[in-house]
XYZ file of C-alpha atoms in Angstrom:
518
model
C 0.026 -0.033 0.034
C 1.283 3.486 -0.864
C 2.342 5.601 2.120
C 0.577 8.929 2.761
C 2.091 11.848 4.600
C 0.963 15.458 5.327
C 4.256 17.199 4.407
C 5.527 20.241 6.290
C 7.855 21.027 3.359
C 7.061 23.509 0.650
C 6.858 22.477 -2.985
C 10.176 24.201 -3.782
C 12.069 22.424 -0.993
C 10.459 18.922 -1.024
C 12.937 16.241 -2.119
C 10.906 13.907 -4.280
C 10.911 12.250 -7.750
C 8.163 14.536 -8.980
C 5.838 17.491 -8.067
C 2.213 17.347 -9.143
C 0.381 20.554 -9.862
C -3.124 21.220 -11.048
C -4.073 23.020 -14.272
C -7.559 24.152 -15.126
C -9.063 24.943 -18.432
C -9.655 28.654 -19.000
C -12.477 30.147 -21.148
C -13.035 33.292 -23.179
C -10.219 35.854 -22.921
C -8.538 33.523 -20.348
C -8.542 30.504 -22.578
C -5.634 28.070 -22.155
C -4.160 26.487 -19.053
C -4.715 28.221 -15.730
C -2.647 27.207 -12.724
C -4.743 25.928 -9.797
C -4.052 26.925 -6.161
C -1.082 24.958 -4.819
C 1.160 25.629 -7.802
C 2.345 29.050 -6.647
C 5.868 27.972 -5.506
C 6.363 25.909 -8.637
C 5.317 28.780 -10.896
C 7.700 31.057 -9.106
C 10.600 28.757 -9.866
C 9.572 29.105 -13.617
C 9.678 32.954 -13.202
C 5.922 33.061 -13.368
C 5.746 31.427 -16.833
C 4.693 27.870 -15.963
C 1.243 28.296 -17.605
C 2.855 29.674 -20.734
C 5.373 26.830 -20.955
C 2.493 24.319 -20.469
C 0.534 25.959 -23.226
C 3.529 25.708 -25.508
C 3.610 21.973 -24.755
C -0.008 21.766 -25.791
C -1.615 21.566 -22.381
C -5.146 22.938 -22.055
C -6.166 21.986 -18.548
C -8.789 19.532 -19.730
C -9.778 16.853 -17.284
C -7.546 13.809 -17.496
C -4.844 15.562 -19.427
C -1.319 15.056 -18.147
C 1.874 16.864 -19.057
C 5.465 16.109 -17.745
C 8.247 18.630 -17.986
C 11.745 19.065 -16.439
C 11.674 21.085 -13.267
C 13.137 24.603 -13.035
C 16.481 24.998 -11.201
C 14.838 26.354 -8.022
C 13.029 23.103 -7.263
C 14.500 20.044 -5.525
C 12.259 17.600 -7.451
C 13.563 16.884 -11.032
C 10.148 16.601 -12.689
C 6.911 18.569 -12.729
C 3.687 16.782 -13.598
C 0.788 19.039 -14.537
C -2.638 17.385 -14.421
C -5.812 18.714 -15.863
C -8.761 19.606 -13.530
C -11.278 20.615 -16.160
C -12.987 24.025 -16.453
C -11.969 26.796 -14.014
C -14.686 26.892 -11.340
C -16.972 29.863 -10.883
C -15.727 30.516 -7.436
C -11.993 30.706 -6.625
C -10.716 27.584 -4.881
C -14.104 25.888 -5.344
C -12.752 22.854 -7.249
C -15.093 19.844 -7.367
C -13.941 17.051 -5.030
C -14.363 14.466 -7.739
C -12.227 16.495 -10.161
C -9.473 16.617 -7.543
C -9.789 12.880 -6.963
C -9.501 12.076 -10.621
C -6.585 14.454 -11.212
C -4.640 13.021 -8.298
C -5.431 9.505 -9.518
C -4.270 10.286 -13.057
C -0.958 11.698 -11.676
C -0.462 8.735 -9.355
C -0.933 6.295 -12.174
C 1.586 8.116 -14.306
C 4.126 7.908 -11.493
C 4.150 4.116 -11.076
C 7.717 3.102 -10.354
C 8.565 6.269 -8.444
C 9.454 6.402 -4.802
C 7.987 9.690 -3.735
C 5.850 12.469 -5.276
C 4.662 15.741 -3.817
C 1.049 16.602 -4.623
C 0.624 20.350 -4.745
C -3.069 20.271 -5.822
C -5.702 22.502 -4.149
C -5.833 21.499 -0.463
C -7.037 24.626 1.288
C -10.003 22.822 2.834
C -10.208 19.543 4.683
C -12.521 18.251 1.985
C -10.103 19.064 -0.776
C -7.135 17.498 1.079
C -9.197 14.330 1.658
C -10.177 14.237 -2.012
C -6.607 14.500 -3.169
C -5.458 11.915 -0.772
C -8.217 9.491 -1.809
C -7.505 10.008 -5.476
C -3.765 9.653 -5.194
C -3.985 6.408 -3.191
C -6.610 4.943 -5.397
C -4.658 5.831 -8.518
C -1.463 4.386 -7.096
C -3.143 0.899 -6.933
C -1.686 -2.063 -8.941
C -2.565 -5.764 -8.732
C 0.778 -7.585 -9.113
C 0.322 -10.717 -7.011
C 0.612 -12.968 -10.039
C 3.356 -11.170 -11.901
C 7.137 -11.417 -11.869
C 7.453 -15.108 -11.149
C 10.728 -16.893 -11.361
C 11.605 -18.433 -14.730
C 12.617 -21.909 -13.700
C 13.884 -22.706 -17.276
C 16.409 -19.894 -17.319
C 20.052 -20.673 -16.318
C 20.703 -20.013 -12.645
C 23.486 -17.639 -13.397
C 21.526 -15.716 -16.064
C 20.179 -12.327 -15.342
C 16.529 -11.996 -16.364
C 15.777 -9.101 -18.717
C 12.357 -8.976 -17.056
C 12.662 -7.038 -13.839
C 9.090 -7.800 -12.885
C 6.022 -5.503 -12.737
C 6.420 -1.761 -12.262
C 5.479 -1.095 -8.617
C 2.957 1.635 -7.592
C 4.108 5.027 -6.370
C 5.585 4.317 -3.007
C 4.813 7.564 -1.166
C 2.297 10.351 -1.611
C 3.374 13.578 0.151
C 0.357 15.973 0.393
C 1.401 19.610 0.153
C -0.528 22.723 1.144
C -2.582 21.202 3.816
C -2.187 21.792 7.566
C -0.136 18.863 9.000
C -0.726 19.977 12.647
C -4.465 20.561 12.351
C -6.501 17.788 13.950
C -9.250 17.943 11.331
C -6.744 17.508 8.484
C -5.045 14.591 10.311
C -8.339 12.916 10.883
C -9.494 13.445 7.239
C -6.228 11.939 5.917
C -6.374 9.039 8.367
C -9.910 8.353 7.198
C -8.884 8.445 3.549
C -5.996 6.018 4.254
C -8.305 3.471 6.017
C -10.969 3.755 3.383
C -8.648 3.331 0.432
C -6.777 0.408 2.023
C -10.086 -1.464 2.228
C -11.185 -0.339 -1.193
C -7.956 -1.744 -2.535
C -8.478 -4.960 -0.557
C -11.875 -5.252 -2.342
C -10.140 -4.639 -5.640
C -7.611 -7.357 -4.900
C -10.325 -9.795 -4.132
C -12.218 -9.110 -7.345
C -8.955 -9.423 -9.328
C -7.905 -12.710 -7.672
C -8.351 -15.667 -10.127
C -11.254 -17.976 -9.166
C -8.962 -21.033 -8.732
C -7.568 -19.162 -5.655
C -10.717 -17.215 -4.519
C -13.632 -19.449 -3.802
C -16.258 -19.515 -1.049
C -14.077 -21.156 1.570
C -10.990 -18.990 0.878
C -13.036 -15.780 0.735
C -14.492 -16.743 4.131
C -10.956 -17.242 5.469
C -9.956 -13.766 4.329
C -12.961 -12.287 6.112
C -12.222 -14.241 9.225
C -8.607 -13.063 9.332
C -9.642 -9.473 8.740
C -12.255 -9.692 11.539
C -9.654 -10.796 14.016
C -7.392 -7.949 13.033
C -10.027 -5.216 13.249
C -12.423 -6.358 16.025
C -15.228 -7.643 13.739
C -16.974 -10.730 14.819
C -17.194 -13.331 11.997
C -19.459 -16.360 11.681
C -19.097 -18.741 8.791
C -21.946 -21.131 7.864
C -20.575 -24.069 5.855
C -22.530 -26.572 3.752
C -23.739 -28.587 6.777
C -24.864 -25.454 8.579
C -26.601 -24.193 5.396
C -28.449 -27.501 4.996
C -29.443 -27.579 8.664
C -30.704 -23.897 8.381
C -32.600 -24.469 5.149
C -30.688 -22.023 2.996
C -32.126 -23.476 -0.270
C -31.134 -20.563 -2.458
C -27.457 -20.493 -1.569
C -27.256 -24.361 -1.638
C -29.102 -24.554 -4.939
C -26.741 -22.182 -6.628
C -23.641 -23.811 -5.187
C -24.567 -27.523 -5.491
C -23.051 -27.873 -8.993
C -19.483 -26.932 -7.830
C -16.888 -29.129 -6.132
C -16.153 -26.294 -3.715
C -19.217 -25.642 -1.529
C -20.985 -22.396 -0.725
C -20.758 -20.295 2.411
C -22.733 -17.587 4.172
C -20.464 -15.234 6.125
C -21.768 -12.816 8.763
C -19.570 -9.947 9.817
C -20.745 -7.918 12.755
C -19.194 -4.596 13.920
C -20.799 -3.076 17.018
C -20.298 0.106 18.913
C -21.450 0.521 22.491
C -22.990 3.900 21.827
C -24.716 2.982 18.539
C -28.360 3.819 18.240
C -28.979 2.422 14.701
C -28.074 -0.773 12.888
C -27.302 -1.021 9.188
C -27.264 -4.388 7.477
C -25.302 -4.837 4.249
C -25.794 -7.903 2.012
C -23.368 -8.767 -0.862
C -23.595 -11.079 -3.816
C -20.519 -13.323 -3.723
C -20.562 -15.596 -6.754
C -16.788 -16.278 -6.925
C -17.183 -17.607 -10.426
C -20.275 -17.554 -12.570
C -20.356 -19.905 -15.535
C -24.082 -19.478 -15.747
C -24.555 -23.105 -14.525
C -26.633 -25.354 -16.786
C -27.744 -22.168 -18.580
C -24.186 -21.807 -19.609
C -22.965 -18.385 -20.639
C -21.975 -18.096 -24.308
C -18.351 -17.721 -25.459
C -16.953 -14.360 -24.704
C -18.975 -13.860 -21.548
C -17.078 -16.055 -19.079
C -13.668 -14.496 -19.040
C -14.430 -11.804 -16.464
C -16.890 -13.716 -14.317
C -14.436 -13.839 -11.424
C -15.827 -10.304 -10.767
C -19.306 -11.620 -9.813
C -18.372 -11.455 -6.126
C -17.721 -7.709 -6.304
C -20.851 -6.970 -4.233
C -19.631 -9.174 -1.374
C -16.167 -7.639 -1.651
C -17.804 -4.193 -1.257
C -19.758 -5.210 1.771
C -16.733 -6.843 3.400
C -14.652 -3.698 2.823
C -17.355 -1.440 4.139
C -17.839 -3.289 7.422
C -14.096 -3.452 8.058
C -13.740 0.309 7.230
C -16.549 1.150 9.695
C -14.716 -0.790 12.381
C -11.400 0.849 11.559
C -13.082 4.233 11.831
C -14.862 3.460 15.043
C -18.230 4.631 13.702
C -21.040 4.961 16.241
C -23.324 2.567 14.388
C -23.798 -1.186 14.284
C -22.897 -2.518 10.927
C -23.634 -6.153 9.885
C -22.339 -7.592 6.700
C -23.736 -10.757 4.964
C -21.650 -12.392 2.252
C -23.561 -14.863 0.188
C -20.777 -16.991 -1.377
C -21.044 -19.700 -3.983
C -19.630 -20.861 -7.350
C -22.149 -21.315 -10.105
C -20.959 -24.284 -12.090
C -22.564 -26.890 -14.415
C -22.240 -30.527 -13.394
C -24.356 -33.623 -12.982
C -25.327 -32.353 -9.566
C -26.134 -28.728 -10.667
C -29.605 -27.123 -10.352
C -31.550 -27.441 -13.586
C -33.932 -25.049 -15.279
C -37.298 -26.258 -14.005
C -36.103 -27.215 -10.526
C -37.839 -25.738 -7.475
C -35.909 -24.504 -4.540
C -37.239 -23.976 -1.083
C -35.662 -20.752 0.196
C -34.652 -19.872 3.836
C -37.797 -17.760 4.005
C -39.953 -20.769 3.287
C -40.999 -19.554 -0.130
C -40.533 -21.762 -3.146
C -38.792 -20.543 -6.282
C -38.986 -22.180 -9.729
C -35.526 -21.784 -11.380
C -36.223 -20.872 -15.043
C -32.642 -19.823 -15.673
C -29.623 -20.879 -13.604
C -27.764 -17.779 -14.789
C -30.167 -15.717 -12.694
C -28.397 -17.054 -9.587
C -27.347 -13.968 -7.809
C -30.976 -13.085 -6.755
C -31.188 -16.654 -5.301
C -28.205 -16.276 -2.877
C -29.152 -12.725 -2.051
C -32.730 -13.737 -1.222
C -31.596 -16.121 1.470
C -29.117 -13.602 2.944
C -31.822 -10.810 2.854
C -34.204 -12.982 4.777
C -31.588 -13.843 7.305
C -30.486 -10.272 7.642
C -34.100 -9.195 8.152
C -34.520 -11.552 11.082
C -32.203 -9.288 13.109
C -34.541 -6.264 12.569
C -31.948 -3.728 11.358
C -32.998 -0.129 10.740
C -32.155 -0.554 7.061
C -30.779 -3.148 4.624
C -28.663 -2.315 1.559
C -27.719 -5.165 -0.833
C -24.947 -4.809 -3.438
C -24.579 -7.039 -6.506
C -23.223 -7.360 -9.926
C -26.748 -8.549 -10.740
C -27.950 -7.929 -14.297
C -26.629 -7.094 -17.769
C -29.866 -5.225 -18.223
C -28.639 -2.530 -15.792
C -25.457 -2.117 -17.878
C -27.561 -1.660 -20.999
C -29.661 0.911 -19.176
C -27.008 2.895 -17.374
C -23.651 2.062 -19.081
C -20.405 0.881 -17.450
C -19.804 3.681 -14.910
C -23.117 4.145 -13.193
C -24.975 1.829 -10.782
C -28.695 1.596 -10.372
C -30.481 2.185 -7.017
C -33.862 0.565 -6.266
C -35.660 0.613 -2.932
C -39.000 -0.065 -1.203
C -38.878 3.440 0.210
C -38.552 6.531 -1.939
C -36.901 8.654 0.685
C -34.288 5.927 1.340
C -33.525 5.559 -2.317
C -33.047 9.308 -2.618
C -30.782 9.193 0.382
C -28.569 6.471 -1.135
C -28.435 8.343 -4.488
C -27.399 11.573 -2.769
C -24.834 9.741 -0.660
C -23.266 8.109 -3.824
C -23.149 11.432 -5.633
C -21.531 13.089 -2.544
C -18.637 10.636 -2.574
C -18.192 10.728 -6.363
C -19.785 7.423 -7.375
C -22.214 7.868 -10.249
C -25.596 6.332 -9.541
C -29.218 6.625 -10.723
C -32.486 6.020 -8.903
C -34.619 3.314 -10.640
C -38.278 2.351 -10.153
C -39.788 -0.925 -9.143
C -42.946 -1.030 -11.283
C -45.574 -3.291 -9.802
C -46.806 -4.418 -13.171
C -43.515 -6.289 -13.760
C -44.086 -8.550 -10.785
C -46.703 -10.581 -12.659
C -44.124 -11.846 -15.045
C -42.540 -13.885 -12.188
C -45.735 -15.767 -11.387
C -45.113 -19.479 -11.555
C -47.708 -22.263 -12.023
C -45.481 -24.587 -9.836
C -43.950 -22.446 -7.212
C -44.567 -19.237 -5.213
C -42.334 -17.224 -7.645
C -40.073 -17.800 -10.497
C -36.491 -16.402 -10.684
C -37.171 -14.815 -14.137
C -39.815 -12.424 -15.442
C -40.115 -10.210 -18.447
C -36.983 -9.743 -20.451
C -37.509 -5.992 -20.949
C -36.771 -4.195 -17.678
C -34.850 -7.187 -16.483
C -32.803 -5.119 -13.917
C -36.023 -3.904 -12.371
C -37.540 -7.446 -12.333
C -34.448 -8.646 -10.366
C -35.099 -5.790 -7.833
C -38.749 -6.866 -7.531
C -37.652 -10.435 -6.851
C -35.318 -9.339 -4.066
C -38.028 -7.111 -2.494
C -40.086 -10.232 -1.810
C -37.425 -11.457 0.649
C -37.042 -8.288 2.754
C -38.678 -8.273 6.161
C -41.805 -6.129 6.611
C -41.253 -2.583 7.795
C -37.492 -2.536 7.013
C -36.158 0.167 4.665
C -34.287 -1.645 1.935
C -32.208 -0.619 -1.068
C -30.637 -2.594 -3.872
C -27.507 -1.368 -5.718
C -26.919 -3.113 -9.045
C -23.200 -2.446 -9.734
C -22.858 -4.730 -12.765
C -21.552 -1.795 -14.841
C -18.923 -0.031 -12.680
C -17.639 -3.029 -10.600
C -15.159 -4.274 -13.209
C -13.441 -2.024 -15.711
C -12.289 -3.689 -18.922
C -11.078 -0.598 -20.752
C -7.968 1.583 -20.334
C -7.429 3.110 -16.834
C -8.700 6.640 -16.231
C -8.530 8.964 -13.313
C -8.135 6.788 -10.217
C -10.008 3.847 -11.882
C -7.709 0.909 -12.748
C -8.254 -1.892 -15.193
C -10.039 -4.708 -13.422
C -11.828 -4.481 -10.078
C -12.739 -0.984 -9.075
C -14.131 -1.294 -5.502
C -17.401 0.166 -6.643
C -19.952 1.057 -3.916
C -17.576 0.928 -0.966
C -17.365 4.683 -0.640
C -21.149 4.955 -0.793
C -21.658 2.286 1.864
C -19.051 3.823 4.219
C -20.533 7.290 3.817
C -24.000 5.793 4.445
C -22.715 4.266 7.635
C -21.280 7.649 8.750
C -24.521 9.369 7.982
C -26.418 6.657 9.952
C -24.089 7.187 12.944
C -24.962 10.872 12.743
C -28.605 10.121 12.865
C -29.223 10.825 9.095
C -30.299 7.498 7.717
C -32.702 8.980 5.212
């Protein structure tokens, strides 16, 4: 994990591999790059001509733009990295937090392999400093666990030309903040804890399914629980059979490696509210007997991203000592085809007692979530939020960067949406049209796991709603789009697992601790 420090040094005197400054995009008579607050000392070293030099190099200040140039002689760092922040804000110093996060992430990614970089981006407020810290730490992420292995066929005395993967930026020095101010220290410590857990979630999503399966995921959760004071209970196959968890068992019965239901419980002695989080944890999704077509299996290790987000959020709440009880439920299974796998047409008896006719075994996430939602409801929390890479329909509706929010309470749905927007995670409130429920009527069972094809993401939400306890506020986050990024990295978003929804869940827990559940 990249180190983070609040530096007492100035930009001109900091000894580092690079200095990062912000550049905004001017308009009208001030078109061209405009230096953002924090770059003053660097500009002085360039005799006040840094913006002009950047313009000569083609910089405009557009978001995501990055320009490297040799440092002036008055600076201790040898390289200056100018990163675009987008349009100049209407009010001076009022840079959007998400713009700062993305700019810091862009710079951190460009500095992979460096030992130390000073970030002289706008940090006059606690919120700005936290945003820069988060973006830089998220951007510095790299998943290298399976790279740089020893070549056993090479001669023992031969020097390999491959020096292994380029490591992330080792240290982020945050400049322009107030190192001795308690509020700044607290904000940076929060950012560090939050990002460490987001990156842990990213690691889990990126881990190949031959190494991450229900039992090994449960072991990771158990170890983290011991480290951070979170109580962990793991229900194995025998316990699931004894408890009647027909949904989780039905999905997992085709795999050699059995399913698990993991409960994580963080409690605070002064907590007045309890928040339950439920995560879909399909460690590999082949589609089961309803096998996915070629080209759709390669990234299905990511189908446990919801469980990873819930796990990370509970641990973060514990690390931050939030005055709220947070319980996480990880519904873990592999969805595999075999002679023992659930077939289309089978009927499962769920933990709730309801029966479900399985029309498509690739609609498995809702089955494991249903059992976990019922179990979470038994403890009568004040609210439940489930997180899942649930439907391709949601990706078709909202694209790859926005997750959908459904709920049984309009005010709670609005609260979740506002919370997500506050922390920089794009989301969109979605309806649960009652007319779509009829499509799941079954002549054989209480309900089918499939309904109308059109509006499939909403149908899945309606299915889950059936398993939420009466009188409990519930929201469903379908993160199928943003949970796994297959394109080129951008901002602080890497290729692969992104840690989607963790920031939203943690902020929701903080708001709940403050009495603002929504």
